[in-house]
mmCIF file of C-alpha atoms in Angstrom:
data_model
loop_
_atom_site.group_PDB
_atom_site.id
_atom_site.type_symbol
_atom_site.label_atom_id
_atom_site.label_comp_id
_atom_site.label_asym_id
_atom_site.label_seq_id
_atom_site.Cartn_x
_atom_site.Cartn_y
_atom_site.Cartn_z
ATOM 1 C CA MET A 1 -99.860 14.660 17.714
ATOM 2 C CA LEU A 2 -102.327 14.999 20.627
ATOM 3 C CA SER A 3 -102.872 18.452 22.387
ATOM 4 C CA GLY A 4 -103.410 18.635 26.018
ATOM 5 C CA LYS A 5 -107.115 18.684 25.746
ATOM 6 C CA ALA A 6 -107.215 15.868 23.255
ATOM 7 C CA LYS A 7 -105.385 13.692 25.844
ATOM 8 C CA GLY A 8 -107.661 14.758 28.612
ATOM 9 C CA LEU A 9 -110.669 13.697 26.637
ATOM 10 C CA LEU A 10 -108.624 10.530 25.729
ATOM 11 C CA VAL A 11 -108.452 9.879 29.268
ATOM 12 C CA GLY A 12 -111.837 10.583 30.108
ATOM 13 C CA LEU A 13 -113.052 8.114 27.440
ATOM 14 C CA ILE A 14 -111.253 5.158 29.096
ATOM 15 C CA PHE A 15 -112.468 6.157 32.229
ATOM 16 C CA LEU A 16 -115.857 6.323 31.288
ATOM 17 C CA VAL A 17 -115.631 3.160 29.594
ATOM 18 C CA VAL A 18 -113.881 1.498 32.354
ATOM 19 C CA VAL A 19 -116.185 2.390 34.883
ATOM 20 C CA GLY A 20 -118.974 1.881 32.806
ATOM 21 C CA ALA A 21 -118.025 -1.821 32.326
ATOM 22 C CA LEU A 22 -117.591 -2.366 36.070
ATOM 23 C CA LEU A 23 -120.948 -0.899 37.198
ATOM 24 C CA ASN A 24 -122.503 -2.158 34.017
ATOM 25 C CA ILE A 25 -124.016 1.602 33.702
ATOM 26 C CA ALA A 26 -124.746 2.239 29.752
ATOM 27 C CA GLN A 27 -125.205 5.671 30.083
ATOM 28 C CA LEU A 28 -121.519 6.032 30.835
ATOM 29 C CA PHE A 29 -120.886 4.053 27.300
ATOM 30 C CA VAL A 30 -123.030 6.471 25.444
ATOM 31 C CA MET A 31 -121.223 9.528 27.060
ATOM 32 C CA ALA A 32 -118.241 7.327 25.996
ATOM 33 C CA ALA A 33 -118.974 7.172 22.448
ATOM 34 C CA GLY A 34 -119.641 10.391 22.145
ATOM 35 C CA LEU A 35 -116.239 11.978 23.349
ATOM 36 C CA GLY A 36 -114.561 9.272 20.614
ATOM 37 C CA MET A 37 -116.902 10.489 17.896
ATOM 38 C CA VAL A 38 -115.564 14.183 18.918
ATOM 39 C CA LEU A 39 -112.047 12.990 18.871
ATOM 40 C CA ALA A 40 -112.611 10.964 15.446
ATOM 41 C CA ALA A 41 -114.300 14.201 14.004
ATOM 42 C CA ALA A 42 -111.213 16.502 15.032
ATOM 43 C CA TYR A 43 -108.819 13.958 13.797
ATOM 44 C CA VAL A 44 -110.518 13.963 10.502
ATOM 45 C CA LEU A 45 -110.515 17.460 10.136
ATOM 46 C CA ALA A 46 -106.977 18.139 11.454
ATOM 47 C CA ARG A 47 -105.626 15.606 8.657
ATOM 48 C CA ARG A 48 -108.055 16.799 6.069
ATOM 49 C CA ALA A 49 -106.660 20.323 6.756
ATOM 50 C CA ALA A 50 -102.837 19.248 6.123
ATOM 51 C CA ARG A 51 -103.716 18.145 2.537
ATOM 52 C CA GLY A 52 -102.699 20.889 0.086
ATOM 53 C CA VAL A 53 -101.297 23.101 2.707
ATOM 54 C CA THR A 54 -99.214 25.962 0.718
ATOM 55 C CA LEU A 55 -96.981 28.511 2.491
ATOM 56 C CA GLU A 56 -96.257 32.087 1.115
ATOM 57 C CA CYS A 57 -93.437 34.078 2.879
ATOM 58 C CA HIS A 58 -92.025 37.430 2.503
ATOM 59 C CA ALA A 59 -89.300 39.329 4.196
ATOM 60 C CA PRO A 60 -86.894 42.438 2.804
ATOM 61 C CA ASP A 61 -83.630 40.931 1.724
ATOM 62 C CA LEU A 62 -81.707 43.965 2.850
ATOM 63 C CA VAL A 63 -82.313 45.600 6.339
ATOM 64 C CA PRO A 64 -80.415 47.674 8.569
ATOM 65 C CA ALA A 65 -78.823 45.704 11.583
ATOM 66 C CA GLY A 66 -80.481 46.543 15.107
ATOM 67 C CA GLU A 67 -83.499 47.776 13.917
ATOM 68 C CA PRO A 68 -87.024 45.532 13.696
ATOM 69 C CA PHE A 69 -88.284 44.386 10.315
ATOM 70 C CA GLU A 70 -91.473 42.701 9.475
ATOM 71 C CA ALA A 71 -92.072 39.223 7.935
ATOM 72 C CA HIS A 72 -95.099 38.334 5.728
ATOM 73 C CA LEU A 73 -96.324 34.800 5.672
ATOM 74 C CA LYS A 74 -99.545 33.337 4.696
ATOM 75 C CA VAL A 75 -100.525 29.789 4.563
ATOM 76 C CA SER A 76 -103.420 28.030 2.896
ATOM 77 C CA SER A 77 -105.228 24.975 2.594
ATOM 78 C CA SER A 78 -106.876 23.284 -0.466
ATOM 79 C CA GLY A 79 -108.523 20.712 1.851
ATOM 80 C CA ALA A 80 -109.484 23.078 4.827
ATOM 81 C CA SER A 81 -113.171 23.270 5.295
ATOM 82 C CA SER A 82 -114.114 24.803 9.004
ATOM 83 C CA GLN A 83 -111.256 27.068 9.940
ATOM 84 C CA PRO A 84 -108.564 25.011 11.190
ATOM 85 C CA ARG A 85 -105.724 27.173 12.602
ATOM 86 C CA PHE A 86 -102.392 27.586 11.157
ATOM 87 C CA ASP A 87 -98.990 28.194 12.748
ATOM 88 C CA VAL A 88 -95.672 28.420 11.171
ATOM 89 C CA VAL A 89 -92.595 26.606 12.738
ATOM 90 C CA LEU A 90 -89.563 29.109 12.751
ATOM 91 C CA SER A 91 -86.069 28.083 13.147
ATOM 92 C CA LEU A 92 -83.742 31.085 13.391
ATOM 93 C CA PRO A 93 -80.068 31.593 13.917
ATOM 94 C CA ASP A 94 -77.750 33.196 16.765
ATOM 95 C CA GLY A 95 -77.942 36.703 14.667
ATOM 96 C CA LEU A 96 -81.755 36.977 14.258
ATOM 97 C CA GLU A 97 -84.304 37.638 17.364
ATOM 98 C CA TYR A 98 -87.993 36.785 17.284
ATOM 99 C CA LEU A 99 -89.512 40.328 18.812
ATOM 100 C CA GLU A 100 -93.319 39.471 18.366
ATOM 101 C CA GLU A 101 -96.427 38.923 16.169
ATOM 102 C CA VAL A 102 -97.880 42.078 14.959
ATOM 103 C CA SER A 103 -100.741 40.925 13.349
ATOM 104 C CA ARG A 104 -103.039 37.660 12.370
ATOM 105 C CA GLU A 105 -105.979 37.478 10.290
ATOM 106 C CA GLU A 106 -107.864 34.274 9.519
ATOM 107 C CA GLY A 107 -110.281 33.145 6.979
ATOM 108 C CA GLU A 108 -112.375 29.619 6.079
ATOM 109 C CA SER A 109 -109.055 28.052 4.789
ATOM 110 C CA TRP A 110 -106.075 30.484 5.445
ATOM 111 C CA THR A 111 -104.213 32.451 8.014
ATOM 112 C CA ARG A 112 -101.957 35.584 7.352
ATOM 113 C CA ALA A 113 -99.733 36.840 9.878
ATOM 114 C CA VAL A 114 -97.083 39.488 10.110
ATOM 115 C CA ILE A 115 -93.628 38.875 12.511
ATOM 116 C CA ARG A 116 -91.402 41.365 13.883
ATOM 117 C CA LEU A 117 -87.712 40.188 13.777
ATOM 118 C CA SER A 118 -84.698 41.809 14.621
ATOM 119 C CA ALA A 119 -80.818 41.520 13.141
ATOM 120 C CA LEU A 120 -78.483 41.160 16.052
ATOM 121 C CA HIS A 121 -75.713 42.139 14.137
ATOM 122 C CA ARG A 122 -74.323 42.423 10.438
ATOM 123 C CA GLY A 123 -74.360 39.583 8.135
ATOM 124 C CA VAL A 124 -76.429 37.129 5.895
ATOM 125 C CA HIS A 125 -78.917 35.349 7.875
ATOM 126 C CA SER A 126 -81.211 32.939 7.017
ATOM 127 C CA ILE A 127 -85.014 32.536 8.335
ATOM 128 C CA GLY A 128 -86.024 28.567 8.258
ATOM 129 C CA ILE A 129 -89.379 27.226 8.480
ATOM 130 C CA PRO A 130 -89.127 23.618 8.398
ATOM 131 C CA ALA A 131 -92.696 22.856 9.050
ATOM 132 C CA VAL A 132 -95.871 24.319 9.447
ATOM 133 C CA SER A 133 -98.644 23.332 12.222
ATOM 134 C CA VAL A 134 -102.137 22.545 11.298
ATOM 135 C CA GLN A 135 -104.812 22.027 13.936
ATOM 136 C CA ASP A 136 -108.464 21.330 14.054
ATOM 137 C CA PRO A 137 -111.006 24.092 14.919
ATOM 138 C CA MET A 138 -111.216 22.454 18.566
ATOM 139 C CA GLY A 139 -107.533 22.325 19.211
ATOM 140 C CA LEU A 140 -107.386 18.634 19.707
ATOM 141 C CA PHE A 141 -104.978 17.337 17.191
ATOM 142 C CA GLN A 142 -101.868 18.761 15.507
ATOM 143 C CA VAL A 143 -100.355 17.675 12.180
ATOM 144 C CA LYS A 144 -97.132 19.170 11.052
ATOM 145 C CA VAL A 145 -96.634 19.574 7.256
ATOM 146 C CA PRO A 146 -92.870 19.627 6.128
ATOM 147 C CA ALA A 147 -92.212 22.967 4.192
ATOM 148 C CA GLY A 148 -88.810 23.366 3.521
ATOM 149 C CA GLN A 149 -88.402 27.253 3.154
ATOM 150 C CA THR A 150 -85.481 29.663 3.646
ATOM 151 C CA LEU A 151 -85.295 33.008 3.629
ATOM 152 C CA ALA A 152 -82.416 34.895 3.210
ATOM 153 C CA VAL A 153 -81.764 38.688 4.943
ATOM 154 C CA ALA A 154 -78.815 40.691 4.621
ATOM 155 C CA ALA A 155 -78.352 42.695 7.427
ATOM 156 C CA TRP A 156 -75.784 46.061 6.681
ATOM 157 C CA PRO A 157 -73.953 47.437 9.486
ATOM 158 C CA PRO A 158 -74.928 50.697 11.266
ATOM 159 C CA PRO A 159 -73.025 53.774 10.268
ATOM 160 C CA LEU A 160 -70.323 55.314 12.477
ATOM 161 C CA ASP A 161 -69.011 58.949 11.318
ATOM 162 C CA PRO A 162 -65.298 58.872 11.653
ATOM 163 C CA GLY A 163 -65.558 62.678 12.814
ATOM 164 C CA GLU A 164 -67.768 61.639 16.060
ATOM 165 C CA THR A 165 -65.977 58.403 17.389
ATOM 166 C CA SER A 166 -67.127 59.911 20.893
ATOM 167 C CA ARG A 167 -70.539 58.474 20.574
ATOM 168 C CA PRO A 168 -72.183 56.465 17.555
ATOM 169 C CA VAL A 169 -74.008 58.813 14.676
ATOM 170 C CA SER A 170 -77.292 56.900 15.377
ATOM 171 C CA ASP A 171 -77.184 58.588 19.127
ATOM 172 C CA GLN A 172 -77.291 62.037 17.481
ATOM 173 C CA THR A 173 -80.239 63.850 16.094
ATOM 174 C CA GLY A 174 -80.029 65.898 12.513
ATOM 175 C CA ALA A 175 -80.592 69.296 14.642
ATOM 176 C CA GLU A 176 -77.698 68.180 16.916
ATOM 177 C CA THR A 177 -75.158 67.240 14.093
ATOM 178 C CA GLN A 178 -76.209 70.812 12.057
ATOM 179 C CA GLU A 179 -76.117 72.669 15.042
ATOM 180 C CA GLY A 180 -72.489 71.397 16.045
ATOM 181 C CA GLY A 181 -71.071 72.394 12.401
ATOM 182 C CA ARG A 182 -72.315 75.821 12.790
ATOM 183 C CA LYS A 183 -71.884 77.226 15.976
ATOM 184 C CA GLY A 184 -68.075 78.431 16.864
ATOM 185 C CA ASN A 185 -66.831 78.124 20.147
ATOM 186 C CA ASP A 186 -67.751 81.608 20.780
ATOM 187 C CA GLY A 187 -71.352 80.839 20.480
ATOM 188 C CA THR A 188 -71.595 82.717 17.141
ATOM 189 C CA SER A 189 -73.353 81.047 13.876
ATOM 190 C CA ILE A 190 -71.114 80.522 10.948
ATOM 191 C CA TYR A 191 -72.551 79.730 7.616
ATOM 192 C CA SER A 192 -71.315 78.388 4.332
ATOM 193 C CA VAL A 193 -69.010 75.717 5.703
ATOM 194 C CA ARG A 194 -69.885 72.371 6.669
ATOM 195 C CA PRO A 195 -67.895 69.988 8.514
ATOM 196 C CA TRP A 196 -64.607 68.016 6.888
ATOM 197 C CA MET A 197 -65.445 64.642 5.345
ATOM 198 C CA PRO A 198 -62.956 61.862 4.203
ATOM 199 C CA GLY A 199 -62.123 62.246 0.693
ATOM 200 C CA ASP A 200 -62.558 66.851 0.996
ATOM 201 C CA ALA A 201 -58.975 68.161 -0.348
ATOM 202 C CA VAL A 202 -56.676 69.903 2.562
ATOM 203 C CA ARG A 203 -56.907 73.155 0.164
ATOM 204 C CA HIS A 204 -60.203 73.196 0.655
ATOM 205 C CA VAL A 205 -60.480 73.533 4.329
ATOM 206 C CA HIS A 206 -61.334 77.129 5.428
ATOM 207 C CA TRP A 207 -58.782 77.526 8.541
ATOM 208 C CA PRO A 208 -60.519 80.892 9.982
ATOM 209 C CA SER A 209 -63.820 78.781 10.218
ATOM 210 C CA THR A 210 -61.972 75.608 11.436
ATOM 211 C CA ALA A 211 -60.711 77.863 14.243
ATOM 212 C CA ARG A 212 -63.850 79.006 15.522
ATOM 213 C CA LEU A 213 -65.495 75.509 15.190
ATOM 214 C CA GLY A 214 -62.951 73.476 17.049
ATOM 215 C CA LYS A 215 -62.358 70.988 13.947
ATOM 216 C CA LEU A 216 -62.285 71.040 10.204
ATOM 217 C CA ALA A 217 -64.462 73.016 8.228
ATOM 218 C CA VAL A 218 -64.656 72.934 4.189
ATOM 219 C CA ILE A 219 -66.486 75.612 2.569
ATOM 220 C CA GLU A 220 -69.604 74.679 1.464
ATOM 221 C CA PHE A 221 -69.659 76.133 -2.162
ATOM 222 C CA GLU A 222 -66.754 74.034 -2.744
ATOM 223 C CA ALA A 223 -68.269 70.492 -2.105
ATOM 224 C CA GLU A 224 -66.186 68.905 -3.987
ATOM 225 C CA SER A 225 -68.874 68.078 -6.868
ATOM 226 C CA THR A 226 -66.191 67.552 -9.457
ATOM 227 C CA THR A 227 -64.104 65.222 -7.235
ATOM 228 C CA SER A 228 -64.667 61.749 -7.498
ATOM 229 C CA ALA A 229 -63.354 59.495 -4.777
ATOM 230 C CA LEU A 230 -62.768 55.554 -4.394
ATOM 231 C CA ALA A 231 -63.528 54.238 -0.714
ATOM 232 C CA VAL A 232 -61.990 51.040 -0.281
ATOM 233 C CA LEU A 233 -62.297 48.711 2.726
ATOM 234 C CA ASP A 234 -59.013 46.422 3.363
ATOM 235 C CA SER A 235 -60.734 43.178 4.175
ATOM 236 C CA ALA A 236 -57.000 41.250 3.951
ATOM 237 C CA CYS A 237 -56.432 42.319 7.278
ATOM 238 C CA GLY A 238 -56.480 38.905 8.898
ATOM 239 C CA THR A 239 -59.151 36.637 10.924
ATOM 240 C CA ASP A 240 -57.907 36.677 14.370
ATOM 241 C CA GLN A 241 -60.344 38.091 17.181
ATOM 242 C CA GLU A 242 -58.934 41.544 17.493
ATOM 243 C CA ALA A 243 -58.567 41.714 13.714
ATOM 244 C CA ALA A 244 -62.392 41.059 13.215
ATOM 245 C CA ALA A 245 -63.546 42.840 15.881
ATOM 246 C CA ALA A 246 -61.561 46.009 14.340
ATOM 247 C CA PHE A 247 -63.238 44.756 11.087
ATOM 248 C CA GLU A 248 -66.778 45.434 12.058
ATOM 249 C CA THR A 249 -65.812 48.549 13.135
ATOM 250 C CA ALA A 250 -64.334 49.584 9.541
ATOM 251 C CA CYS A 251 -67.609 48.091 8.143
ATOM 252 C CA GLU A 252 -69.768 50.668 10.223
ATOM 253 C CA VAL A 253 -67.435 53.559 8.969
ATOM 254 C CA MET A 254 -68.082 52.211 5.214
ATOM 255 C CA SER A 255 -71.601 52.259 5.797
ATOM 256 C CA PHE A 256 -71.356 55.969 6.838
ATOM 257 C CA LEU A 257 -69.420 56.779 3.722
ATOM 258 C CA VAL A 258 -72.099 55.172 1.428
ATOM 259 C CA GLN A 259 -74.863 56.505 3.251
ATOM 260 C CA ASN A 260 -73.577 60.007 3.147
ATOM 261 C CA ALA A 261 -72.321 60.127 -0.430
ATOM 262 C CA TRP A 262 -75.790 59.035 -1.494
ATOM 263 C CA LEU A 263 -77.556 61.475 0.586
ATOM 264 C CA HIS A 264 -75.242 64.315 -0.572
ATOM 265 C CA ARG A 265 -75.026 63.022 -4.062
ATOM 266 C CA ARG A 266 -71.128 62.882 -3.910
ATOM 267 C CA ARG A 267 -69.399 61.190 -6.916
ATOM 268 C CA LEU A 268 -68.184 58.209 -4.596
ATOM 269 C CA SER A 269 -67.352 54.055 -5.779
ATOM 270 C CA VAL A 270 -66.316 51.505 -3.470
ATOM 271 C CA LEU A 271 -64.167 48.698 -3.558
ATOM 272 C CA ILE A 272 -65.329 45.485 -1.238
ATOM 273 C CA ASP A 273 -64.115 42.442 -1.263
ATOM 274 C CA GLY A 274 -62.577 42.471 -4.891
ATOM 275 C CA ARG A 275 -65.637 44.220 -6.489
ATOM 276 C CA ILE A 276 -66.232 47.756 -7.203
ATOM 277 C CA ILE A 277 -69.486 49.353 -6.922
ATOM 278 C CA GLY A 278 -70.669 52.934 -8.563
ATOM 279 C CA ASN A 279 -69.285 55.042 -11.319
ATOM 280 C CA PRO A 280 -66.324 57.363 -10.552
ATOM 281 C CA PHE A 281 -68.111 59.893 -13.190
ATOM 282 C CA GLY A 282 -71.268 60.016 -11.654
ATOM 283 C CA PRO A 283 -73.112 60.167 -7.659
ATOM 284 C CA LEU A 284 -73.914 57.116 -5.932
ATOM 285 C CA GLY A 285 -77.475 56.382 -6.777
ATOM 286 C CA ASP A 286 -80.170 54.529 -4.953
ATOM 287 C CA ARG A 287 -79.275 50.943 -7.262
ATOM 288 C CA GLU A 288 -75.223 51.427 -5.892
ATOM 289 C CA LYS A 289 -76.310 52.347 -2.477
ATOM 290 C CA ARG A 290 -78.339 49.062 -1.943
ATOM 291 C CA GLU A 291 -75.734 46.977 -3.910
ATOM 292 C CA ALA A 292 -72.617 48.462 -1.766
ATOM 293 C CA LEU A 293 -74.896 47.856 1.470
ATOM 294 C CA ALA A 294 -75.661 44.198 0.566
ATOM 295 C CA ALA A 295 -71.711 43.865 0.215
ATOM 296 C CA LEU A 296 -71.236 45.408 3.672
ATOM 297 C CA ALA A 297 -73.286 42.659 5.006
ATOM 298 C CA ALA A 298 -71.990 40.025 3.207
ATOM 299 C CA VAL A 299 -68.149 40.797 3.332
ATOM 300 C CA ASN A 300 -65.616 38.686 5.832
ATOM 301 C CA PRO A 301 -62.407 39.297 6.833
ATOM 302 C CA GLY A 302 -59.948 37.446 4.799
ATOM 303 C CA GLU A 303 -56.248 36.105 5.512
ATOM 304 C CA ALA A 304 -53.769 38.745 6.165
ATOM 305 C CA ARG A 305 -51.795 39.991 2.901
ATOM 306 C CA PRO A 306 -49.203 42.989 3.438
ATOM 307 C CA LEU A 307 -51.110 46.585 2.546
ATOM 308 C CA GLU A 308 -48.343 47.449 -0.079
ATOM 309 C CA GLU A 309 -49.428 44.009 -2.249
ATOM 310 C CA VAL A 310 -53.413 44.595 -1.939
ATOM 311 C CA GLY A 311 -52.649 48.369 -2.360
ATOM 312 C CA ARG A 312 -51.429 47.850 -5.766
ATOM 313 C CA GLU A 313 -54.828 46.070 -6.679
ATOM 314 C CA TRP A 314 -56.506 49.386 -5.330
ATOM 315 C CA MET A 315 -54.798 51.380 -7.601
ATOM 316 C CA ARG A 316 -55.655 49.428 -10.825
ATOM 317 C CA ALA A 317 -59.177 49.780 -9.626
ATOM 318 C CA ALA A 318 -59.199 53.547 -8.802
ATOM 319 C CA GLY A 319 -59.106 54.221 -12.222
ATOM 320 C CA GLY A 320 -60.421 58.247 -12.734
ATOM 321 C CA SER A 321 -61.135 58.442 -9.081
ATOM 322 C CA SER A 322 -58.777 61.374 -7.849
ATOM 323 C CA ALA A 323 -59.126 60.625 -4.385
ATOM 324 C CA VAL A 324 -58.772 57.661 -2.530
ATOM 325 C CA ILE A 325 -59.947 56.791 1.144
ATOM 326 C CA VAL A 326 -58.622 53.401 2.986
ATOM 327 C CA VAL A 327 -60.445 52.076 5.662
ATOM 328 C CA THR A 328 -58.296 49.491 7.173
ATOM 329 C CA PRO A 329 -58.236 48.133 10.910
ATOM 330 C CA ARG A 330 -54.407 47.524 10.539
ATOM 331 C CA TRP A 331 -51.553 50.291 11.908
ATOM 332 C CA ASP A 332 -48.275 48.977 11.622
ATOM 333 C CA GLU A 333 -45.085 50.725 10.007
ATOM 334 C CA ASP A 334 -45.373 48.502 6.762
ATOM 335 C CA SER A 335 -49.111 49.924 6.568
ATOM 336 C CA GLN A 336 -47.893 53.535 6.834
ATOM 337 C CA ALA A 337 -45.225 53.259 4.419
ATOM 338 C CA ALA A 338 -47.757 51.371 1.860
ATOM 339 C CA LEU A 339 -50.401 54.172 2.448
ATOM 340 C CA CYS A 340 -47.745 56.933 1.811
ATOM 341 C CA TRP A 341 -46.495 54.883 -1.399
ATOM 342 C CA LEU A 342 -50.331 55.271 -2.465
ATOM 343 C CA ALA A 343 -50.301 59.142 -1.790
ATOM 344 C CA GLN A 344 -47.632 59.171 -4.426
ATOM 345 C CA ALA A 345 -49.692 58.133 -7.258
ATOM 346 C CA ARG A 346 -52.798 60.112 -5.979
ATOM 347 C CA ARG A 347 -53.564 63.789 -5.208
ATOM 348 C CA SER A 348 -55.565 62.912 -2.083
ATOM 349 C CA VAL A 349 -55.355 59.936 0.000
ATOM 350 C CA THR A 350 -57.368 59.575 3.244
ATOM 351 C CA ALA A 351 -56.858 56.844 5.702
ATOM 352 C CA ILE A 352 -59.551 55.876 8.617
ATOM 353 C CA VAL A 353 -58.021 53.485 10.729
ATOM 354 C CA THR A 354 -60.328 51.523 13.254
ATOM 355 C CA SER A 355 -59.664 49.908 16.295
ATOM 356 C CA PRO A 356 -61.740 47.204 18.225
ATOM 357 C CA PRO A 357 -63.689 48.095 21.036
ATOM 358 C CA GLU A 358 -62.029 48.055 24.367
ATOM 359 C CA ASP A 359 -65.194 45.681 26.045
ATOM 360 C CA PRO A 360 -66.350 43.214 22.740
ATOM 361 C CA ASP A 361 -68.995 41.944 25.358
ATOM 362 C CA ARG A 362 -70.484 45.202 25.661
ATOM 363 C CA ARG A 363 -70.296 45.800 21.683
ATOM 364 C CA GLU A 364 -72.666 42.264 21.532
ATOM 365 C CA GLU A 365 -75.261 44.263 24.072
ATOM 366 C CA GLY A 366 -75.069 47.399 21.651
ATOM 367 C CA GLY A 367 -72.533 49.319 24.016
ATOM 368 C CA HIS A 368 -69.317 50.516 23.264
ATOM 369 C CA ARG A 369 -68.379 50.680 19.595
ATOM 370 C CA GLY A 370 -64.597 50.572 18.217
ATOM 371 C CA MET A 371 -62.363 54.029 17.747
ATOM 372 C CA VAL A 372 -61.423 55.774 14.753
ATOM 373 C CA SER A 373 -58.533 58.009 13.736
ATOM 374 C CA VAL A 374 -58.533 59.772 10.214
ATOM 375 C CA PHE A 375 -55.263 60.799 8.297
ATOM 376 C CA GLN A 376 -54.633 62.672 5.718
ATOM 377 C CA VAL A 377 -52.013 60.551 3.703
ATOM 378 C CA ARG A 378 -48.625 62.567 2.378
ATOM 379 C CA SER A 379 -45.517 61.260 0.465
ATOM 380 C CA ASN A 380 -43.610 60.858 3.513
ATOM 381 C CA GLU A 381 -46.133 61.359 6.642
ATOM 382 C CA LEU A 382 -49.538 60.807 7.996
ATOM 383 C CA VAL A 383 -50.950 63.924 9.343
ATOM 384 C CA ARG A 384 -54.154 63.498 12.176
ATOM 385 C CA ALA A 385 -56.946 65.076 10.509
#
C-alpha cells in the first residue's frame, strides 16, 4: 500500500517523464530515474521486513473495571535490516477503550510498545490483533502482515459497600471510612467496635455504640473469626433489562464482600453461577479472591427460576457454613418467603437486595449506581439492618 509521500513521489516521477518526453530534456529523465530507484528500494525494504514477522503480546488477564491497564507489545522481523516501522492493528470491542501509547522503543529489527487501555464495564473482553503494519524506513510503502492473535481480559466489577449506598465506596478514602466508624453523633471517639457487615450475627451488635454512631456497630474483638459464611449471588433472576441492571449492582456488592473478606482474612466462601469458591473452614486467600473476581467478571444473569428452587441448591452448597449471605436483585413475596425458609435451616441469613439505577444512561457514564437494602432474615420475617 502506498503512503501519501509515495503517491507524491509517483506523481512527480510521472510528471518528470511526461515533461522530459515533451521537451526532450535528458536531465528530467535522470531525475525521474532517481525517484524510481528510491521507490523501488523502499518497496524492497518493506517487503523484506514483512518476512518472518513475529508478534509477542501480553496483558493482564484480570483487571478492575473502570481503571486503566497496560498491554505490552513486541514486533520483530528476521528479514528487517534497516529499522523499519512496525505498528500493531488493534480491534477493540465496545467494552474496551484505547487511551494512549505509553512508550515505544525501536531497534534494528524490532519495536517494543506499551499501550494503555481501560475496561468500561465488567465482563470478559477480547483484544483482537488482526494484523501488523510494516513500513520501510522512509515511510513510503506499507505492508500488512496477518497476525490473528487475541488477548482475553476479564474485568471484575467495582466494589459497592452495601452499608454505604448513598455514594460508591471508591469515592471514600480509607481515612473517611475509618473516621465514620469511630466517631459518635456527639463527636466523641468510640473504640473497640467496627461497622456491622453482612454475615455478622445480631447477637454481636453493640447497641450502646450503635446508638452513638447512628448505624450498627459490632464489638471488634468479636470479629467472627470462628464463623464461616457463604455468600451467594442469585444469577437466576431473569434476563430482562431491569433485572439485568439490578444484577450488575448485585455483582458490585459481591465484589465488595469478596475483597473485604480477603482484606480482613474472614472465613468466606462464595457461590457464583453454580461454582463454590473458597473453603468455609479457612480464610479467603489470594487464589480464592482471584478466582472469585474472575467468576464475577464472567457471570451473566440467567433465566428466572423460583428462589425457593435455587435456595435448595444453595443449602446443599452451604455445607459447614453457619451464616448465609444472599445477594439477589429480586424482591417479591415469593422470594421473601423463600428467604424465611432458608432462615429456618441456618443460624444466620442476611439478604442483600439490589435494584437498578434510576438512570441507566448515567450508569454507563460512571454516574449513579443501583441502590442496596440489607435485611436480617428470620424464620417468619425480614428485619432491615
